[in-house]
PDB file of C-alpha atoms and ligand atoms in Angstrom:
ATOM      1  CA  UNK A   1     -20.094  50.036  -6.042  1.00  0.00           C
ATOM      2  CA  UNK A   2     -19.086  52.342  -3.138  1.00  0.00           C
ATOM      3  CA  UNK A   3     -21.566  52.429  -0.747  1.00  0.00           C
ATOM      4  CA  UNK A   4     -22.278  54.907   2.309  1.00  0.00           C
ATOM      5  CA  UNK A   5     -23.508  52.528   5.599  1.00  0.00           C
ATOM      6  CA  UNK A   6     -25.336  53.810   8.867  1.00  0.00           C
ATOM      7  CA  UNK A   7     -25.276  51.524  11.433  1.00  0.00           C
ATOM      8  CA  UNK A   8     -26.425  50.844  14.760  1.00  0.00           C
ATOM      9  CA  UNK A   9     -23.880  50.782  17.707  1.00  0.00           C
ATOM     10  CA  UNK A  10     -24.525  50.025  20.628  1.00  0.00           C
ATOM     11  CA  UNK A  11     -21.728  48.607  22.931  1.00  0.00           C
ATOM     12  CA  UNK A  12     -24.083  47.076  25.447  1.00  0.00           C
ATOM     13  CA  UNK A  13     -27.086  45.764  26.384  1.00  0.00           C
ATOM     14  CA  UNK A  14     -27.606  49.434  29.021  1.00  0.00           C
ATOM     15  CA  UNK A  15     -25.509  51.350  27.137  1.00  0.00           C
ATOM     16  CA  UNK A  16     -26.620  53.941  24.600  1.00  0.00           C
ATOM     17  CA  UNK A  17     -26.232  53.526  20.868  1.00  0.00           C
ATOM     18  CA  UNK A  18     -26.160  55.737  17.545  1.00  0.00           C
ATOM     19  CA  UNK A  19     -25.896  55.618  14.317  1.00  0.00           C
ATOM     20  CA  UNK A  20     -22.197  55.477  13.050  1.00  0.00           C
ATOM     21  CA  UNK A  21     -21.331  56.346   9.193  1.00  0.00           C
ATOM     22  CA  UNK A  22     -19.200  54.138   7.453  1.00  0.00           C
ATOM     23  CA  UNK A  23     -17.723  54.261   4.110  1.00  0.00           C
ATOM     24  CA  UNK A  24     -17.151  50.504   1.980  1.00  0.00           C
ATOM     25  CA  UNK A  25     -15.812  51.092  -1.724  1.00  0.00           C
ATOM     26  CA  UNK A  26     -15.364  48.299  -4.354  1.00  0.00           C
ATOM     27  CA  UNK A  27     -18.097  46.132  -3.305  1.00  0.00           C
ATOM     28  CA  UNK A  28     -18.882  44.113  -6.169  1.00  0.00           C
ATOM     29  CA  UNK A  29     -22.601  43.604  -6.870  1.00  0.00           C
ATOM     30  CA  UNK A  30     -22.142  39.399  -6.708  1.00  0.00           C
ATOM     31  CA  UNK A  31     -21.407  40.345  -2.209  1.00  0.00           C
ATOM     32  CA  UNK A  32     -24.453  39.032   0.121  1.00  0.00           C
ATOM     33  CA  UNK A  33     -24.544  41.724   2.206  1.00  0.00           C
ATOM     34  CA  UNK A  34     -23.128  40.015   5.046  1.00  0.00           C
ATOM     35  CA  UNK A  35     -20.326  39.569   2.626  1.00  0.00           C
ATOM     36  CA  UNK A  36     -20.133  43.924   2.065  1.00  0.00           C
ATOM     37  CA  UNK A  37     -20.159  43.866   5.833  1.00  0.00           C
ATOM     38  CA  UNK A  38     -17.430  41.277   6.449  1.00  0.00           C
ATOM     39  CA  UNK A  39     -15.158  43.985   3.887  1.00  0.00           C
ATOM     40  CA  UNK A  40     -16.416  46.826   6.609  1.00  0.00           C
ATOM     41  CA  UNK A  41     -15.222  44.760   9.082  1.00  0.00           C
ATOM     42  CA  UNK A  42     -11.557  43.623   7.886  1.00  0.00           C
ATOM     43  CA  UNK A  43     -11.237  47.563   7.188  1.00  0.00           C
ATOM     44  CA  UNK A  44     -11.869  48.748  10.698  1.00  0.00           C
ATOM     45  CA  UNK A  45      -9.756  45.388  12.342  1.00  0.00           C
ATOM     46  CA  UNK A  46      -6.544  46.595  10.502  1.00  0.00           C
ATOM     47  CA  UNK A  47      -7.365  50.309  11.028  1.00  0.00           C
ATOM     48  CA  UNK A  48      -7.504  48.588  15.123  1.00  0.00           C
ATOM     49  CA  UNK A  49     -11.347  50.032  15.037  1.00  0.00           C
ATOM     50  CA  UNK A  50     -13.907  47.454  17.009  1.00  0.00           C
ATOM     51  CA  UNK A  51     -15.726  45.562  13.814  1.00  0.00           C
ATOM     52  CA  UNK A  52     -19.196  45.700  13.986  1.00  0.00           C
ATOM     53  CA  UNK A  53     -21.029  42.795  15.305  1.00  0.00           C
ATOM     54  CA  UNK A  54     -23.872  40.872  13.520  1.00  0.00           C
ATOM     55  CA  UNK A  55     -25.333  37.332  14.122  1.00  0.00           C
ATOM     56  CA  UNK A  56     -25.016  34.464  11.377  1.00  0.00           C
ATOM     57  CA  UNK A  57     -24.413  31.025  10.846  1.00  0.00           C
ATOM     58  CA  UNK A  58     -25.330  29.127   7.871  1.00  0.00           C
ATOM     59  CA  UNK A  59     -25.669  31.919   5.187  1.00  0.00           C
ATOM     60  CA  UNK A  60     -27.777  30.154   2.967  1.00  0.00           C
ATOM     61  CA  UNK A  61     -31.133  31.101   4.504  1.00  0.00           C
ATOM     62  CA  UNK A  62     -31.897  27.976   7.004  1.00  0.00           C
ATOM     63  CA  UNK A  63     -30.735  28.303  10.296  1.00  0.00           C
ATOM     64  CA  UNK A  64     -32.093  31.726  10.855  1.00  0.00           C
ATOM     65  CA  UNK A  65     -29.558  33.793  12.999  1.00  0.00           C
ATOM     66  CA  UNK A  66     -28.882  36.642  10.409  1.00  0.00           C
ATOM     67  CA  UNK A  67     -31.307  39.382  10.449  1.00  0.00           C
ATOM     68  CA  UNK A  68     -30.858  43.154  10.083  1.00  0.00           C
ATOM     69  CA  UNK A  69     -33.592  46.349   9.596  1.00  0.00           C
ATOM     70  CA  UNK A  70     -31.772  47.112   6.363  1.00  0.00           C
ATOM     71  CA  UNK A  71     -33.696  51.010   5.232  1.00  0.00           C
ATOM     72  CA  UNK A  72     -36.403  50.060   7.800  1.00  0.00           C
ATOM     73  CA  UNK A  73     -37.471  46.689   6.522  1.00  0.00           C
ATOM     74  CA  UNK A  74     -36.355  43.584   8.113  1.00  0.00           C
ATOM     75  CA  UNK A  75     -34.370  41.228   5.709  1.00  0.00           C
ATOM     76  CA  UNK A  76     -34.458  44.214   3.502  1.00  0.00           C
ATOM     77  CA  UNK A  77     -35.678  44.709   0.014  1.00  0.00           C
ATOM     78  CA  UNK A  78     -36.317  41.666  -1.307  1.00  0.00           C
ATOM     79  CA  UNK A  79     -39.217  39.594  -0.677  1.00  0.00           C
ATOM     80  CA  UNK A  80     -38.925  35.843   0.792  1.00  0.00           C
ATOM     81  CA  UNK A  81     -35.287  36.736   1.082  1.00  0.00           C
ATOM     82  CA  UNK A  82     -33.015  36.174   4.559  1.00  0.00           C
ATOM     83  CA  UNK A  83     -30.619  38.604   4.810  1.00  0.00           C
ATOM     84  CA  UNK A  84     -27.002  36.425   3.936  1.00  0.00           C
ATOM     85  CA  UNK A  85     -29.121  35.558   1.199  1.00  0.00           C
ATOM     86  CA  UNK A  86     -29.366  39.153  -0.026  1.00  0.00           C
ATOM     87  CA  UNK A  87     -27.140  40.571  -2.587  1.00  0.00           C
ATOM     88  CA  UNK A  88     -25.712  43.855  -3.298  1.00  0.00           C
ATOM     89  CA  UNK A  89     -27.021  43.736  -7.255  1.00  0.00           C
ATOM     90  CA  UNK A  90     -30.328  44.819  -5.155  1.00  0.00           C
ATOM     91  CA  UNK A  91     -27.882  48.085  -4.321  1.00  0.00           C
ATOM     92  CA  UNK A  92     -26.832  50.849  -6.420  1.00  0.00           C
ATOM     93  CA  UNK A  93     -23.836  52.835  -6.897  1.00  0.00           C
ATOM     94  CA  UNK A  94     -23.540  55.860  -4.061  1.00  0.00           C
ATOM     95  CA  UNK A  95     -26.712  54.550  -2.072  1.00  0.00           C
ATOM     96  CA  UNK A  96     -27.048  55.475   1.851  1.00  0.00           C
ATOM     97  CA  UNK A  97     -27.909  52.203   3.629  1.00  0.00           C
ATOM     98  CA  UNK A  98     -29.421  52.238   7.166  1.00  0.00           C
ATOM     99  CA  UNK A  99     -28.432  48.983   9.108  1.00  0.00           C
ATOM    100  CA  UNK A 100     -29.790  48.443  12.153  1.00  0.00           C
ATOM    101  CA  UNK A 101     -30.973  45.520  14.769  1.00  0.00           C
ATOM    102  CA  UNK A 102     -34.850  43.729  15.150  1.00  0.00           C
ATOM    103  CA  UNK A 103     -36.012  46.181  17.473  1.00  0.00           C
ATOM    104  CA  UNK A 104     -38.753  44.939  19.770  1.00  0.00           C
ATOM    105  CA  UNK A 105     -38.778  44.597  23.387  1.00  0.00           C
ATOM    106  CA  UNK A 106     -38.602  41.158  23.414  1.00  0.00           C
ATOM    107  CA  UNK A 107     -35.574  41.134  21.862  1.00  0.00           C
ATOM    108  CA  UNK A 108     -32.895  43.118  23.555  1.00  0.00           C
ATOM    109  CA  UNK A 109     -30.088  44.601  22.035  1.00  0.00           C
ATOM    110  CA  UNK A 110     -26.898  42.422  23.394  1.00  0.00           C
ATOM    111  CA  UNK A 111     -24.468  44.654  20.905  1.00  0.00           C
ATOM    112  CA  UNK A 112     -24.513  46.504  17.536  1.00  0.00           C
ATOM    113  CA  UNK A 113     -26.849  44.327  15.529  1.00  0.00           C
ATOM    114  CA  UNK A 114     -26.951  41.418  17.867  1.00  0.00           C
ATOM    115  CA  UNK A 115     -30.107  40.924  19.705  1.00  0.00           C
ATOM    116  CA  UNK A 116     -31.234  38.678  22.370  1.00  0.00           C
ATOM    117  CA  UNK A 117     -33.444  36.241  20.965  1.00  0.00           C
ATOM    118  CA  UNK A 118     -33.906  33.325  24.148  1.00  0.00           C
ATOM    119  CA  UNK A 119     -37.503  34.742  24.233  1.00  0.00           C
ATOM    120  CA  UNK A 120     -38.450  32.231  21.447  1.00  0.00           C
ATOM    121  CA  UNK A 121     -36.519  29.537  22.895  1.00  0.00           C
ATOM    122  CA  UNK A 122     -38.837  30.350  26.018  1.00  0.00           C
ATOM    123  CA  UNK A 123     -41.773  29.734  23.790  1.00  0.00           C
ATOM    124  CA  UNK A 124     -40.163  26.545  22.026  1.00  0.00           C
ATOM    125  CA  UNK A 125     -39.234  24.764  25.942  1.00  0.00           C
ATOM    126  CA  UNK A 126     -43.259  25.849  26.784  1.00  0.00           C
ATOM    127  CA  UNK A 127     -44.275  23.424  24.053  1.00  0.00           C
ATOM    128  CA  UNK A 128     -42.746  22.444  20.727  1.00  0.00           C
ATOM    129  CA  UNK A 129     -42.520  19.063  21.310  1.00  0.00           C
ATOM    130  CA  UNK A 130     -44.152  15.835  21.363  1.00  0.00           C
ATOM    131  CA  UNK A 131     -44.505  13.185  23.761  1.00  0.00           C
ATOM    132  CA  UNK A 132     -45.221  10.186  21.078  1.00  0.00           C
ATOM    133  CA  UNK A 133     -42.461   8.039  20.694  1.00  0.00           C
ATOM    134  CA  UNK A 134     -40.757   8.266  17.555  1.00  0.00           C
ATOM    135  CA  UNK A 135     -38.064   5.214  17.612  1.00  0.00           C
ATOM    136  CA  UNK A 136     -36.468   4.257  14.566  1.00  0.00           C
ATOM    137  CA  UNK A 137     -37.280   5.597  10.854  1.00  0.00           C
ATOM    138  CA  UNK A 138     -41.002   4.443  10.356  1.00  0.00           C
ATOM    139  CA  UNK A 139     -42.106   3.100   6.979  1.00  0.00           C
ATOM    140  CA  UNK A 140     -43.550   6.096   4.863  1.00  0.00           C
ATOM    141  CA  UNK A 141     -47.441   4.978   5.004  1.00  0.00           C
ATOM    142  CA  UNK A 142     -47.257   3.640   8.596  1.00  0.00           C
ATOM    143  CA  UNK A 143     -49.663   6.919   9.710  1.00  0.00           C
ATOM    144  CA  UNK A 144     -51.730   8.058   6.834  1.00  0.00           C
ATOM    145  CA  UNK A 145     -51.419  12.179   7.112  1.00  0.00           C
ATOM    146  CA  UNK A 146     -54.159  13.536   4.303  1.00  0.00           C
ATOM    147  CA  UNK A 147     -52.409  15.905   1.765  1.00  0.00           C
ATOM    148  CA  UNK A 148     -53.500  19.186   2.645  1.00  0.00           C
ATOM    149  CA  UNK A 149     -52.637  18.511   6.225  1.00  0.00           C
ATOM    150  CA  UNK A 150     -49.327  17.998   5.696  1.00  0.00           C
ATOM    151  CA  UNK A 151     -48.325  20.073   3.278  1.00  0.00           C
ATOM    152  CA  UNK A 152     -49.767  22.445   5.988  1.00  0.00           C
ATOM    153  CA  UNK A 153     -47.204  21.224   8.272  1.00  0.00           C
ATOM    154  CA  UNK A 154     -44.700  21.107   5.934  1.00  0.00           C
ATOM    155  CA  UNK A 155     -45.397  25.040   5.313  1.00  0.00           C
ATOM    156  CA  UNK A 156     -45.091  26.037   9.010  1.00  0.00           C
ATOM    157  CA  UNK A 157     -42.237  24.122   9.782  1.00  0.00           C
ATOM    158  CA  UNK A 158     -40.132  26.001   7.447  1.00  0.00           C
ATOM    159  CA  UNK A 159     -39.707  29.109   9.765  1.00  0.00           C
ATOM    160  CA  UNK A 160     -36.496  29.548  10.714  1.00  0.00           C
ATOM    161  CA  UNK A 161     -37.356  31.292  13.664  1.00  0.00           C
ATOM    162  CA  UNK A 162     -34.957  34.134  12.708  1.00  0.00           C
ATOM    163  CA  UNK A 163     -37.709  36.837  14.295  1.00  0.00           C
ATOM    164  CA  UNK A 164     -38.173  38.933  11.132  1.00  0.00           C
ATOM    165  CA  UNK A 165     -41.824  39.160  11.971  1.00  0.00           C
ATOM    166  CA  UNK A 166     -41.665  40.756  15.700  1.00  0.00           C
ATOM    167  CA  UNK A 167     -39.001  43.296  14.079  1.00  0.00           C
ATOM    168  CA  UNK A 168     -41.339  44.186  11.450  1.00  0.00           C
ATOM    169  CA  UNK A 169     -44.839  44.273  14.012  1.00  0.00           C
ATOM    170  CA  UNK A 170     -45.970  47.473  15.533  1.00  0.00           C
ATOM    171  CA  UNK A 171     -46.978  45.578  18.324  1.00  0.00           C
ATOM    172  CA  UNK A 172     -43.792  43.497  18.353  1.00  0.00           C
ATOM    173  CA  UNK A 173     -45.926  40.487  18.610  1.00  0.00           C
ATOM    174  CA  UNK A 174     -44.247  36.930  17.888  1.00  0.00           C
ATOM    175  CA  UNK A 175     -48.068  35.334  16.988  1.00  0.00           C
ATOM    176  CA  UNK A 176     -46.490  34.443  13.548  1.00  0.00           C
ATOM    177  CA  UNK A 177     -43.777  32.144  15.434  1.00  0.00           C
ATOM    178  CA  UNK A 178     -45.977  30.955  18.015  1.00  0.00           C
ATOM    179  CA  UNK A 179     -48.540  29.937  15.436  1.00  0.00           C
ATOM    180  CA  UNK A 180     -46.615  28.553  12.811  1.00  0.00           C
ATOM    181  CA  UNK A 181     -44.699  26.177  15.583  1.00  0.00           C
ATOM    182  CA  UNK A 182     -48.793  25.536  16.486  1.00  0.00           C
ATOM    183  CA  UNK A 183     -49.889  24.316  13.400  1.00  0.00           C
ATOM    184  CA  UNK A 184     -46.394  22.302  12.703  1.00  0.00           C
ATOM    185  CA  UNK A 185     -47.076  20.112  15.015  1.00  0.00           C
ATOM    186  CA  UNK A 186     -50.941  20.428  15.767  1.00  0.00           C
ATOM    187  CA  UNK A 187     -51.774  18.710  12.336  1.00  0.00           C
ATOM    188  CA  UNK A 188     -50.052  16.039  12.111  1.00  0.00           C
ATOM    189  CA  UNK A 189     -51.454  12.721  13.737  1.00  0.00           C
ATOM    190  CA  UNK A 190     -48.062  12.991  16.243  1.00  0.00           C
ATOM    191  CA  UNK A 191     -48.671  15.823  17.788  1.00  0.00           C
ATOM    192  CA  UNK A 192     -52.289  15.461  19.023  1.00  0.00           C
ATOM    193  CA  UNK A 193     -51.539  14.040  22.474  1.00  0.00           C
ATOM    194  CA  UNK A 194     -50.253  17.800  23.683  1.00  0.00           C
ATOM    195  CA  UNK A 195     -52.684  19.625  21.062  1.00  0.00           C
ATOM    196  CA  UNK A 196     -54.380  21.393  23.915  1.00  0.00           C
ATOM    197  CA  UNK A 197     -51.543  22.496  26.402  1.00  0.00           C
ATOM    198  CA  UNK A 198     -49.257  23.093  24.104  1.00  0.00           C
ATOM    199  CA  UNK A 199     -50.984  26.184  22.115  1.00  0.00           C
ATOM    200  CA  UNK A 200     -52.087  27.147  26.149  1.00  0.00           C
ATOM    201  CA  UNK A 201     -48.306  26.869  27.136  1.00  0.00           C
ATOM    202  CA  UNK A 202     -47.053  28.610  24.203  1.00  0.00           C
ATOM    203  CA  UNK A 203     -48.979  31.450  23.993  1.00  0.00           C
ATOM    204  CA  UNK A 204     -48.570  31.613  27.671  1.00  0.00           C
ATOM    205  CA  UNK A 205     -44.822  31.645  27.459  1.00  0.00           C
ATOM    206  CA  UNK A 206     -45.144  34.226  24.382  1.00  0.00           C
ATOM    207  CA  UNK A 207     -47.483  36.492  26.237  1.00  0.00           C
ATOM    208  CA  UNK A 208     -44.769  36.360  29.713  1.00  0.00           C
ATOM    209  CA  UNK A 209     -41.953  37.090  27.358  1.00  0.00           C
ATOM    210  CA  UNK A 210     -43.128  40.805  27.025  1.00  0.00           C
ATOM    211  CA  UNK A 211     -44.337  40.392  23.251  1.00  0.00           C
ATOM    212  CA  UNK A 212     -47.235  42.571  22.166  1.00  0.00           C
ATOM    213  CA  UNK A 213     -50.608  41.179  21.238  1.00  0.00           C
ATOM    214  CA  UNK A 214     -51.217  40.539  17.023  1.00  0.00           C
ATOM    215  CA  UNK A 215     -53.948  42.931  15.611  1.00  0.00           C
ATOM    216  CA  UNK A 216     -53.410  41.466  11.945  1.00  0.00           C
ATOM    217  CA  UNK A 217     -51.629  44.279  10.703  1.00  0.00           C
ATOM    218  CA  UNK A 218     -49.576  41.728   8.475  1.00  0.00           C
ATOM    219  CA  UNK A 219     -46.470  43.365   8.655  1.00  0.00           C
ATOM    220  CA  UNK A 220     -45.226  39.617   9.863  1.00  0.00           C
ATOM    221  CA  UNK A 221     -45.769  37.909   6.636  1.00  0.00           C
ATOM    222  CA  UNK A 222     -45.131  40.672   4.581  1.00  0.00           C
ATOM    223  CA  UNK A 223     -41.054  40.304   5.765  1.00  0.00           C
ATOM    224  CA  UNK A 224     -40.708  36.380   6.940  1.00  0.00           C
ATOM    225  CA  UNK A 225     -38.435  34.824   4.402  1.00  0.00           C
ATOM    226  CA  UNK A 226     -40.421  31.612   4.678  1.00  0.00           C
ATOM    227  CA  UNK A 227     -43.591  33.642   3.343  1.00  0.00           C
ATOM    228  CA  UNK A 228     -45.281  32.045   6.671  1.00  0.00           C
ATOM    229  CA  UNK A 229     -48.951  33.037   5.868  1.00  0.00           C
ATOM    230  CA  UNK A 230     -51.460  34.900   8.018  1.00  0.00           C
ATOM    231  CA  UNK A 231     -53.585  31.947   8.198  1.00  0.00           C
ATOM    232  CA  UNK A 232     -50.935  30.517  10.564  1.00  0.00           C
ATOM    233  CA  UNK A 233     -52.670  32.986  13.252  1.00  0.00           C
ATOM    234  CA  UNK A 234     -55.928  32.183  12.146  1.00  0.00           C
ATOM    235  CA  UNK A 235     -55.503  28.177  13.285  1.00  0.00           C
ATOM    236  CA  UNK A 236     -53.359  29.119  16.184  1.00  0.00           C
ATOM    237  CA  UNK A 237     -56.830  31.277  17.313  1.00  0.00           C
ATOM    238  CA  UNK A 238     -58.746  28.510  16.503  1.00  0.00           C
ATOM    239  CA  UNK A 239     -57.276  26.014  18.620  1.00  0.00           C
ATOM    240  CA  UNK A 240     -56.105  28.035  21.491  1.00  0.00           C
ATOM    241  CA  UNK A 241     -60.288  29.174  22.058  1.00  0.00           C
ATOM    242  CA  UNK A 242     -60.824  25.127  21.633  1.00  0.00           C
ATOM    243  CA  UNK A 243     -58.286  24.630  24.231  1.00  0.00           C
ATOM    244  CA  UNK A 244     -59.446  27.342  26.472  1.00  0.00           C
ATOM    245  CA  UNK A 245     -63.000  26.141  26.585  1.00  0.00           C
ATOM    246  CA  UNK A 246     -62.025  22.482  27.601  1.00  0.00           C
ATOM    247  CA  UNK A 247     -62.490  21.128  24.005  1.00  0.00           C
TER     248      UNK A 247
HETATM  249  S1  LIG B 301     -42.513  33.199  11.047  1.00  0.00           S
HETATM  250 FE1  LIG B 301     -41.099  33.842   9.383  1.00  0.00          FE
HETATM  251  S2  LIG B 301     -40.274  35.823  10.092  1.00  0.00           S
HETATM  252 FE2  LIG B 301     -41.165  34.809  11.896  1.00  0.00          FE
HETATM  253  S3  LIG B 301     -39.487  33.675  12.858  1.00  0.00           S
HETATM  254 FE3  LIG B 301     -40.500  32.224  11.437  1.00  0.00          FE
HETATM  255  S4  LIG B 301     -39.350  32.443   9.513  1.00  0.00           S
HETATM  256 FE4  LIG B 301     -38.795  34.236  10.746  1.00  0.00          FE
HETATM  257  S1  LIG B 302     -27.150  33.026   8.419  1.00  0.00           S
HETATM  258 FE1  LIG B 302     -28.499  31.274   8.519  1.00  0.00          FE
HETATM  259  S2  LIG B 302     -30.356  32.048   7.701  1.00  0.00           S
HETATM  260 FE2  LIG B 302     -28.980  33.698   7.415  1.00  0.00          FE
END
């Protein structure tokens, strides 16, 4: 396929960006798009251009540090889908492709595509931890956790925290982060002794760390990759008007 790409640089954090045209040819449809872009980038190296930059790690959809507006949606086209897991079969021949970065307030633009994303490490260090002591491997039925409450758990604490959700939000809220870290730990028998602070800390630390408010748009679930439901919010409300009346 030959493909035309818009992208986002920026070269800093104050400076100004634009959109920048770029031309990649040959890319075969079995490329993750990080892939097509890692061709775009070994063309402008040898032609001594600055490459573009662009987070990732693991590409294979766990760790959560890839994540690009790709035509406006975050993760692009494909539903459930991180972006090194996308492919460019999802592409066709002589399409314009707008790449940009999550843009939120929250999460400052460092360079290009990169974005600042400490704000939900803020939120993790307010509260995503327990205090029980875990020691060594404990046999599997040594705490009885029923089904549905851990399969629950299990369900929230497969984000990846790659920030999909405040990209895609009107109100660039991170309640879908914030709640599914919540629930993770606020249903299992483990993480009852901090139930209360913790969902005051967190959405303390969310609200400081200049994200909007949620208004259930569902844009959030609509793009995470780890389909983490609305739900989420729903129990994170829950327990943070328990917590706030004493309860
Ligand atoms: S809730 Fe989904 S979109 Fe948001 S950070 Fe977690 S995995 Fe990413
Ligand atoms: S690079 Fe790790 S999830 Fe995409």
């Amino acid at each position: 396929m030959n493909l035309t790409l818009r992208i986002w640089r920026q070269t800093g954090p104050e400076e100004k960006g634009r959109m920048v045209k770029y031309r990649v040819e040959d890319v075969s449809p079995d490329m993750s798009f990080l892939e097509m872009l890692d061709v775009l980038n070994e063309e402008l190296t040898l032609a001594g251009d600055e490459p573009v930059a662009f987070d990732h790690d693991c590409r294979e959809g766990i760790c959560g540090m890839c994540g690009l507006v790709i035509n406006g949606v975050a993760h692009g086209p494909e539903r459930a889908t991180t972006t090194c897991q996308l492919h460019m079969r999802h592409f066709k021949d002589n399409d314009t492709i707008d790449i940009e970065p999550w843009r939120a307030r929250a999460f400052p633009v460092v360079k290009d595509l990169v974005v600042d994303r400490s704000a939900f490490d803020r939120i993790i260090q307010a509260g995503g931890y327990i205090s029980a002591p875990t020691g060594s491997a404990p046999d599997a039925h040594a705490t009885p956790v029923p089904k549905a409450d851990a399969d629950d758990a299990f369900e929230a604490a497969t984000c990846i925290g790659c920030g999909a959700c405040v990209a895609a939000c009107p109100n660039g809220s991170g309640m879908l982060f914030t709640a599914a870290k919540i629930t993770h730990l606020g249903l299992l028998p483990q993480g009852q002794p901090e139930r209360r602070e913790r969902v005051l800390d967190m959405v303390a630390a969310h609200d400081d760390a200049d994200f909007g408010g949620c208004t259930n748009t569902g844009e959030c679930t609509a793009v995470c990759p780890k389909g983490i439901p609305l739900t989420t919010i729903g129990r994170l409300n829950a327990d943070f008007l328990r917590a706030s009346a004493g309860r």
